Short mmCIF file of C-alpha atoms and ligand atoms in Angstrom, two decimals:
data_model
loop_
_atom_site.label_atom_id
_atom_site.label_comp_id
_atom_site.label_asym_id
_atom_site.label_seq_id
_atom_site.Cartn_x
_atom_site.Cartn_y
_atom_site.Cartn_z
CA MET A 277 136.43 161.89 -154.64
CA ILE A 278 137.73 164.15 -152.79
CA PHE A 279 140.96 163.37 -151.28
CA PRO A 280 142.71 164.81 -148.59
CA ILE A 281 145.62 166.30 -149.80
CA GLN A 282 147.07 167.60 -147.22
CA GLU A 283 147.23 164.51 -145.08
CA PHE A 284 148.71 162.91 -147.73
CA GLU A 285 151.53 165.07 -147.81
CA ASN A 286 153.41 162.96 -144.80
CA LEU A 287 153.19 159.62 -145.95
CA GLU A 288 155.51 157.26 -147.59
CA THR A 289 154.62 156.58 -151.06
CA PRO A 290 153.05 154.57 -152.48
CA PHE A 291 150.11 153.65 -150.54
CA TYR A 292 146.60 152.78 -150.86
CA TYR A 293 144.06 154.83 -149.68
CA TYR A 294 140.62 153.82 -148.52
CA ASP A 295 137.15 156.08 -147.88
CA LEU A 296 135.78 154.20 -145.06
CA LYS A 297 132.62 156.39 -145.77
CA LEU A 298 132.52 155.56 -149.47
CA LEU A 299 132.38 152.35 -148.15
CA GLU A 300 130.11 152.95 -145.75
CA SER A 301 128.10 153.71 -148.09
CA THR A 302 127.82 150.94 -150.15
CA LEU A 303 127.53 148.54 -147.58
CA LYS A 304 124.61 150.48 -146.80
CA ALA A 305 123.17 150.69 -150.09
CA ILE A 306 123.68 146.88 -150.05
CA LYS A 307 121.63 146.06 -147.06
CA GLU A 308 118.79 148.29 -148.05
CA ALA A 309 118.82 146.19 -151.43
CA ALA A 310 119.22 142.87 -150.03
CA HIS A 311 116.57 143.17 -147.48
CA TYR A 312 114.14 139.75 -148.84
CA ALA A 313 113.94 137.21 -146.65
CA ASN A 314 116.48 134.74 -146.24
CA TYR A 315 119.18 137.10 -148.27
CA HIS A 316 122.66 136.84 -146.59
CA VAL A 317 125.88 138.87 -148.04
CA HIS A 318 129.03 137.47 -147.83
CA TYR A 319 132.45 139.39 -148.62
CA ALA A 320 135.31 137.76 -150.12
CA VAL A 321 137.97 138.29 -148.43
CA LYS A 322 140.34 137.43 -150.80
CA ALA A 323 139.36 140.86 -152.61
CA ASN A 324 141.07 143.04 -150.17
CA ALA A 325 142.09 141.79 -146.44
CA ASN A 326 143.28 145.13 -144.84
CA PRO A 327 142.09 145.60 -141.10
CA GLU A 328 140.81 148.40 -141.67
CA ILE A 329 137.96 147.54 -144.32
CA LEU A 330 137.52 144.48 -142.86
CA ARG A 331 136.54 146.10 -139.37
CA VAL A 332 133.77 148.05 -141.38
CA ILE A 333 132.43 145.18 -143.12
CA GLN A 334 132.69 143.16 -139.76
CA GLN A 335 130.43 145.85 -138.59
CA ALA A 336 127.71 146.22 -140.79
CA GLY A 337 126.80 142.58 -140.29
CA LEU A 338 127.80 140.93 -143.59
CA GLY A 339 129.75 137.15 -143.32
CA VAL A 340 132.52 136.55 -145.05
CA ASP A 341 133.69 133.96 -148.04
CA CYS A 342 137.41 132.61 -147.62
CA VAL A 343 139.35 130.63 -149.92
CA SER A 344 142.52 129.92 -147.39
CA GLY A 345 143.13 129.23 -143.85
CA GLY A 346 145.10 132.48 -143.39
CA GLU A 347 141.59 134.43 -144.59
CA ILE A 348 139.97 132.39 -142.22
CA LYS A 349 142.20 133.47 -139.73
CA ALA A 350 142.11 137.08 -140.43
CA ALA A 351 137.99 136.83 -140.63
CA LEU A 352 138.18 135.13 -136.71
CA ASN A 353 140.61 137.99 -135.39
CA MET A 354 138.38 140.54 -136.31
CA GLY A 355 135.26 138.60 -134.82
CA PHE A 356 133.40 137.24 -137.85
CA ALA A 357 131.43 134.79 -136.33
CA PRO A 358 132.52 131.38 -137.31
CA SER A 359 129.20 130.28 -138.65
CA ASP A 360 129.47 133.08 -140.69
CA ILE A 361 132.34 131.78 -142.52
CA VAL A 362 132.01 130.08 -145.51
CA PHE A 363 135.63 128.31 -147.17
CA ALA A 364 135.31 127.95 -150.43
CA GLY A 365 138.65 126.98 -153.29
CA VAL A 366 139.49 124.46 -155.22
CA GLY A 367 143.18 123.17 -153.55
CA LYS A 368 142.14 123.10 -149.83
CA SER A 369 145.22 121.32 -147.67
CA ASP A 370 144.33 119.21 -145.49
CA ARG A 371 146.13 121.72 -142.53
CA GLU A 372 143.87 124.23 -143.93
CA ILE A 373 140.39 121.89 -143.65
CA GLU A 374 141.29 121.06 -140.59
CA TYR A 375 141.91 124.56 -139.32
CA ALA A 376 138.15 125.42 -140.72
CA LEU A 377 136.78 122.12 -139.33
CA LYS A 378 138.28 123.01 -135.29
CA SER A 379 137.22 126.82 -136.02
CA ASP A 380 133.47 125.28 -136.58
CA ILE A 381 133.01 126.97 -139.99
CA GLY A 382 129.53 127.40 -141.10
CA CYS A 383 130.06 125.23 -144.13
CA PHE A 384 132.72 124.43 -147.13
CA ASN A 385 132.01 124.93 -150.57
CA VAL A 386 133.25 121.45 -152.19
CA GLU A 387 134.97 121.35 -155.66
CA SER A 388 135.64 117.56 -155.72
CA ILE A 389 134.83 114.20 -155.11
CA PRO A 390 138.81 114.10 -153.39
CA GLU A 391 137.51 117.06 -151.18
CA LEU A 392 134.93 115.31 -150.20
CA GLU A 393 136.56 112.07 -149.27
CA VAL A 394 139.49 114.24 -147.45
CA ILE A 395 137.32 116.44 -145.78
CA GLN A 396 135.27 113.02 -144.51
CA MET A 397 138.38 111.86 -143.34
CA ILE A 398 139.53 114.54 -140.74
CA ALA A 399 136.04 115.18 -139.38
CA SER A 400 135.88 111.53 -138.57
CA ARG A 401 139.37 112.04 -136.67
CA LEU A 402 138.88 115.09 -135.01
CA GLY A 403 134.66 113.63 -134.53
CA CYS A 404 132.72 116.85 -135.62
CA ASN A 405 130.80 117.24 -138.57
CA ALA A 406 131.08 119.43 -141.90
CA ASN A 407 128.47 121.03 -143.17
CA VAL A 408 128.99 121.19 -147.11
CA ALA A 409 127.29 122.79 -150.53
CA LEU A 410 128.80 121.89 -153.67
CA ARG A 411 130.32 124.08 -155.95
CA VAL A 412 128.56 123.49 -158.75
CA ASN A 413 129.98 124.49 -162.69
CA PRO A 414 126.70 125.59 -164.49
CA ASP A 415 128.22 125.71 -167.45
CA ILE A 416 126.91 129.08 -168.53
CA ASP A 417 128.01 129.66 -172.48
CA ALA A 418 131.08 131.67 -172.78
CA HIS A 419 130.67 132.56 -176.72
CA THR A 420 127.60 134.64 -175.59
CA HIS A 421 129.15 136.52 -172.16
CA HIS A 422 133.12 136.40 -173.06
CA TYR A 423 133.48 137.86 -169.51
CA ILE A 424 132.54 135.09 -167.96
CA THR A 425 135.15 133.24 -167.14
CA THR A 426 134.82 130.41 -163.82
CA GLY A 427 131.27 129.03 -165.21
CA LEU A 428 132.65 127.20 -167.73
CA GLU A 429 132.90 123.14 -168.36
CA GLU A 430 136.25 122.49 -169.21
CA ASN A 431 138.11 124.54 -166.23
CA LYS A 432 139.39 124.20 -162.94
CA PHE A 433 136.34 125.20 -160.55
CA GLY A 434 133.35 123.37 -159.60
CA ILE A 435 131.54 120.04 -159.98
CA SER A 436 130.18 119.37 -163.56
CA MET A 437 126.42 118.95 -163.82
CA GLN A 438 126.97 115.82 -165.14
CA MET A 439 128.95 114.79 -161.71
CA LEU A 440 127.19 116.15 -159.08
CA GLU A 441 124.67 113.45 -158.32
CA LYS A 442 127.81 111.18 -157.82
CA ALA A 443 129.39 113.96 -155.16
CA ILE A 444 125.80 114.05 -153.90
CA SER A 445 125.30 109.94 -153.27
CA TYR A 446 128.98 110.42 -152.06
CA CYS A 447 127.68 112.82 -149.41
CA TYR A 448 124.47 111.07 -148.23
CA ALA A 449 127.23 108.03 -147.61
CA GLN A 450 129.72 109.73 -145.56
CA PRO A 451 128.54 110.21 -142.08
CA ASN A 452 130.58 113.23 -140.70
CA VAL A 453 129.43 115.64 -143.83
CA LYS A 454 126.64 116.88 -144.04
CA LEU A 455 124.88 118.48 -147.31
CA ILE A 456 123.04 122.25 -146.84
CA GLY A 457 123.37 123.06 -150.33
CA LEU A 458 124.71 124.35 -153.52
CA HIS A 459 127.18 126.89 -154.40
CA PHE A 460 127.84 128.79 -157.66
CA HIS A 461 130.23 131.22 -158.99
CA ILE A 462 130.36 132.04 -162.78
CA GLY A 463 132.86 134.58 -162.87
CA SER A 464 134.20 138.25 -162.40
CA GLN A 465 133.42 141.49 -163.22
CA ILE A 466 129.77 141.20 -165.01
CA THR A 467 128.26 144.50 -165.90
CA THR A 468 124.98 143.21 -167.10
CA ASN A 469 122.52 140.93 -165.42
CA GLU A 470 122.04 138.44 -168.58
CA PRO A 471 124.53 135.88 -166.97
CA PHE A 472 122.47 136.03 -163.39
CA ARG A 473 119.34 135.45 -164.86
CA ILE A 474 120.99 132.79 -166.83
CA LEU A 475 122.22 131.18 -163.39
CA CYS A 476 118.96 132.17 -161.58
CA GLU A 477 117.61 129.39 -164.94
CA ARG A 478 119.99 126.87 -164.45
CA ILE A 479 119.76 126.72 -160.14
CA ASN A 480 115.26 126.11 -160.75
CA ASP A 481 116.05 123.78 -163.21
CA LEU A 482 118.83 122.17 -160.50
CA VAL A 483 116.84 122.71 -157.42
CA LYS A 484 113.48 120.72 -159.44
CA GLN A 485 115.66 117.59 -160.60
CA PHE A 486 116.44 116.98 -157.33
CA ALA A 487 113.75 117.98 -155.59
CA GLU A 488 112.13 115.08 -157.68
CA LYS A 489 114.70 112.66 -156.03
CA GLY A 490 114.40 113.98 -152.69
CA VAL A 491 117.41 115.98 -152.86
CA VAL A 492 116.72 119.16 -150.56
CA PHE A 493 119.38 121.67 -150.42
CA THR A 494 118.31 124.50 -147.94
CA SER A 495 121.03 126.96 -148.74
CA ILE A 496 121.66 128.08 -152.05
CA ASN A 497 125.25 130.25 -152.75
CA VAL A 498 125.21 132.29 -156.19
CA GLY A 499 128.81 134.02 -155.43
CA GLY A 500 130.08 137.09 -156.48
CA GLY A 501 130.59 138.87 -159.70
CA LEU A 502 128.74 141.91 -159.83
CA GLY A 503 131.00 144.17 -161.45
CA ILE A 504 132.09 148.12 -161.20
CA ASP A 505 132.87 151.45 -163.13
CA TYR A 506 136.27 151.55 -163.71
CA ASP A 507 136.08 154.26 -166.51
CA ASP A 508 134.04 156.72 -164.60
CA PRO A 509 133.97 156.35 -160.83
CA ASP A 510 133.03 159.29 -159.62
CA ARG A 511 129.40 158.89 -161.58
CA ASN A 512 129.11 155.30 -160.18
CA PRO A 513 130.83 155.17 -157.07
CA ILE A 514 128.52 152.34 -155.82
CA PRO A 515 127.00 149.51 -157.91
CA ASP A 516 124.08 148.84 -158.60
CA PHE A 517 123.17 147.17 -156.21
CA LYS A 518 118.81 146.71 -156.16
CA ASP A 519 119.13 145.91 -159.59
CA TYR A 520 121.41 142.76 -159.25
CA PHE A 521 119.62 141.88 -155.63
CA ASP A 522 115.94 142.01 -157.70
CA THR A 523 117.47 140.30 -160.26
CA PHE A 524 117.75 137.20 -158.39
CA ASN A 525 114.20 137.73 -156.86
CA LYS A 526 112.81 138.21 -159.57
CA TYR A 527 114.03 135.05 -161.62
CA LEU A 528 115.31 132.48 -158.85
CA LYS A 529 112.96 130.40 -157.20
CA LEU A 530 112.59 129.64 -153.58
CA SER A 531 110.60 127.71 -151.34
CA PRO A 532 110.26 129.92 -147.46
CA LYS A 533 113.20 127.77 -145.97
CA GLN A 534 115.74 128.17 -148.93
CA HIS A 535 118.61 130.62 -147.73
CA LEU A 536 120.06 132.65 -150.47
CA HIS A 537 124.15 133.57 -149.91
CA PHE A 538 125.89 136.11 -152.02
CA GLU A 539 129.64 136.66 -151.76
CA LEU A 540 130.45 139.78 -153.43
CA GLY A 541 134.67 140.83 -153.43
CA ARG A 542 135.14 143.51 -155.75
CA SER A 543 131.72 145.32 -156.28
CA ILE A 544 131.72 146.25 -152.31
CA VAL A 545 135.46 147.54 -151.91
CA ALA A 546 136.69 148.50 -155.60
CA GLN A 547 135.75 152.10 -155.86
CA CYS A 548 136.74 153.30 -151.71
CA GLY A 549 140.27 152.42 -152.95
CA SER A 550 142.56 154.19 -154.90
CA LEU A 551 146.62 153.58 -155.28
CA ILE A 552 148.41 157.13 -154.58
CA THR A 553 151.84 157.28 -156.78
CA ARG A 554 154.48 160.37 -156.35
CA VAL A 555 155.39 161.74 -159.80
CA LEU A 556 159.63 160.45 -159.91
CA TYR A 557 160.67 161.80 -163.44
CA VAL A 558 158.69 163.19 -166.68
CA LYS A 559 160.61 161.99 -169.20
CA GLU A 560 160.65 163.44 -172.62
CA GLY A 561 160.97 160.23 -175.65
CA LEU A 562 160.54 161.03 -179.14
CA LYS A 563 157.17 160.65 -179.94
CA LYS A 564 156.04 160.41 -176.16
CA LYS A 565 155.96 161.44 -173.01
CA PHE A 566 156.81 159.14 -170.08
CA VAL A 567 155.42 160.11 -166.46
CA ILE A 568 157.20 157.75 -164.26
CA VAL A 569 155.76 157.04 -161.30
CA ASP A 570 157.19 155.68 -157.73
CA ALA A 571 153.98 152.78 -157.97
CA GLY A 572 154.61 149.61 -160.24
CA MET A 573 153.28 146.58 -161.33
CA THR A 574 154.22 144.79 -157.48
CA ASP A 575 151.68 147.20 -155.99
CA LEU A 576 148.96 146.94 -158.49
CA ILE A 577 149.36 144.10 -160.50
CA ARG A 578 145.89 144.07 -162.34
CA PRO A 579 147.01 146.28 -165.56
CA ALA A 580 149.90 143.90 -166.11
CA LEU A 581 148.45 140.86 -165.49
CA TYR A 582 144.72 141.32 -166.91
CA GLN A 583 145.38 144.43 -169.22
CA ALA A 584 142.99 146.02 -166.48
CA HIS A 585 143.20 150.12 -166.92
CA HIS A 586 142.67 152.30 -163.77
CA LYS A 587 141.26 155.77 -164.28
CA ILE A 588 144.34 158.53 -163.30
CA GLU A 589 143.89 161.41 -162.03
CA ASN A 590 146.48 163.77 -160.94
CA ILE A 591 145.29 165.03 -157.41
CA THR A 592 148.00 167.33 -157.13
CA SER A 593 148.72 169.53 -160.33
CA LYS A 594 146.57 172.85 -160.30
CA SER A 595 147.21 173.15 -164.04
CA ASP A 596 144.80 174.29 -166.84
CA VAL A 597 146.69 173.25 -169.24
CA THR A 598 146.73 169.55 -170.66
CA ASP A 599 149.10 166.89 -171.66
CA VAL A 600 149.45 163.28 -173.09
CA TYR A 601 151.12 160.74 -170.80
CA ASP A 602 152.12 157.39 -170.75
CA VAL A 603 152.41 156.58 -166.97
CA VAL A 604 154.39 153.83 -165.71
CA GLY A 605 156.45 152.33 -162.86
CA PRO A 606 159.83 151.60 -162.53
CA ILE A 607 159.83 147.62 -162.08
CA CYS A 608 162.02 146.35 -164.73
CA GLU A 609 159.07 144.82 -167.12
CA SER A 610 157.52 146.74 -170.45
CA SER A 611 154.28 145.61 -168.59
CA ASP A 612 154.70 147.72 -165.40
CA CYS A 613 152.59 150.15 -167.17
CA PHE A 614 149.47 152.06 -165.84
CA GLY A 615 148.12 153.75 -168.82
CA GLN A 616 149.17 154.67 -172.42
CA ASP A 617 147.70 157.99 -173.95
CA GLU A 618 146.51 159.60 -170.93
CA THR A 619 145.23 163.05 -170.83
CA LEU A 620 146.18 164.99 -167.65
CA PRO A 621 147.03 168.00 -166.66
CA LEU A 622 150.52 169.10 -167.26
CA THR A 623 152.17 166.42 -164.73
CA LYS A 624 155.65 167.26 -163.19
CA ARG A 625 157.71 165.86 -160.38
CA GLY A 626 156.41 165.60 -157.17
CA ASP A 627 152.81 165.53 -158.19
CA LEU A 628 150.78 163.11 -156.59
CA LEU A 629 148.61 160.36 -158.80
CA ALA A 630 145.75 158.53 -157.40
CA LEU A 631 144.89 155.57 -159.44
CA ARG A 632 141.36 154.84 -159.04
CA SER A 633 138.80 152.06 -158.33
CA ALA A 634 142.43 149.68 -156.78
CA GLY A 635 140.82 148.78 -153.85
CA ALA A 636 139.62 145.10 -154.68
CA TYR A 637 142.38 143.06 -155.76
CA GLY A 638 145.24 145.30 -155.40
CA GLU A 639 146.70 145.81 -151.83
CA ILE A 640 146.30 142.06 -151.38
CA MET A 641 148.03 141.16 -154.51
CA ALA A 642 151.01 142.99 -154.45
CA SER A 643 154.46 141.46 -154.18
CA GLN A 644 157.96 142.47 -153.29
CA TYR A 645 159.32 141.75 -156.61
CA ASN A 646 162.47 143.78 -157.19
CA CYS A 647 162.88 143.25 -152.91
CA ARG A 648 160.47 146.48 -153.19
CA ASN A 649 158.41 146.99 -149.59
CA LEU A 650 154.54 146.12 -149.99
CA PRO A 651 153.00 149.73 -150.69
CA GLY A 652 151.84 151.05 -147.36
CA SER A 653 147.72 151.83 -146.84
CA PHE A 654 146.20 155.03 -145.02
CA ALA A 655 142.44 154.37 -144.10
CA LYS A 656 140.26 157.48 -142.82
C1 PLP B 287 136.47 135.69 -156.20
C2 PLP B 287 135.49 134.77 -155.50
C3 PLP B 287 134.43 135.64 -154.95
C4 PLP B 287 134.53 137.27 -155.74
O1 PLP B 287 134.70 137.62 -156.51
P1 PLP B 287 133.87 139.31 -156.94
O2 PLP B 287 133.94 138.98 -158.20
O3 PLP B 287 135.01 139.90 -156.48
O4 PLP B 287 132.43 139.70 -156.54
C5 PLP B 287 133.24 134.95 -154.72
N1 PLP B 287 133.06 133.70 -154.81
C6 PLP B 287 134.06 133.06 -155.35
C7 PLP B 287 134.07 131.43 -155.46
C8 PLP B 287 134.93 133.29 -155.23
O5 PLP B 287 136.67 132.56 -156.14
#
């Protein structure tokens, strides 16, 4: 990636830099790869709700997947059509449900029978109807696919396959609830096709099983989860969307009237973002050298939270000589570390580092711990 370093010089660090050209190319690749009839791509707003990012995605014609009333509000403000908004989440509050109903959103992805009861109650009070899709927990085997974290039987997400029939009957008994489909989301940062193929087979079985009972789903939502290349963002700046959508086209049996929805977050926005931070000090320890930067876990929490690693680049050093450093932030927590034994060009106070692939679950997860300022942003 080429960074507009000259323009960085006047900006206060740390800040997020977004390469909007790369975002546009990514969206174009999605459009080309998802060309199949009845395929609809939504953007999972929770990955990044920066207005500049949302604007580009809105202009590209995607829908959105929201997990809070605040995200619905951000999407509506940005001009997304209410009918293109789906609302997911295990713990929707009464106030959020009321707001979503009044906004006339496209669909609620419902995760439990108690939630259905509340949606029915509020919709009845408001005199409107709620389209719902039931989020099914497909219980895809974690032992063979350890990267899947949300599709297991015993976790808080979704309705188990055993309880699905009860939830469907419940929907049919509610006058203000209209069941339109099934929703799935099996995890995140999935880098092989295998889990998606298994998901397709689970869906085929479920759809067939319920079709025999006269239950027709017009909407199938397969969630998100497509992974990106954190190790080498310049080799793979755009994920292999063709392979991803082709997998669904190959394995999922859709009837002509069925619509297939996707909710991609990370794979759309991760690679276009970098956290730009300035080196404050280079400190020599007994055996190690530490590069202490002005960004910390408050600006990018993924390394501290999930031991994630973002590629680190010194974007201003002109040195041909390299050295090995631990790159750490200023926060009073040992987990505030971006990389150990990183080989970087000779690094000195004042250099700018880029923490790459930080466009997803970066800026949006920033906090003010230690009374720090939130990171700024610069999109171009
Ligand atoms: C987080 C989430 C997504 C997006 O996941 P990515 O891994 O970022 O693609 C999609 N759908 C639901 C329900 C989610 O919770």
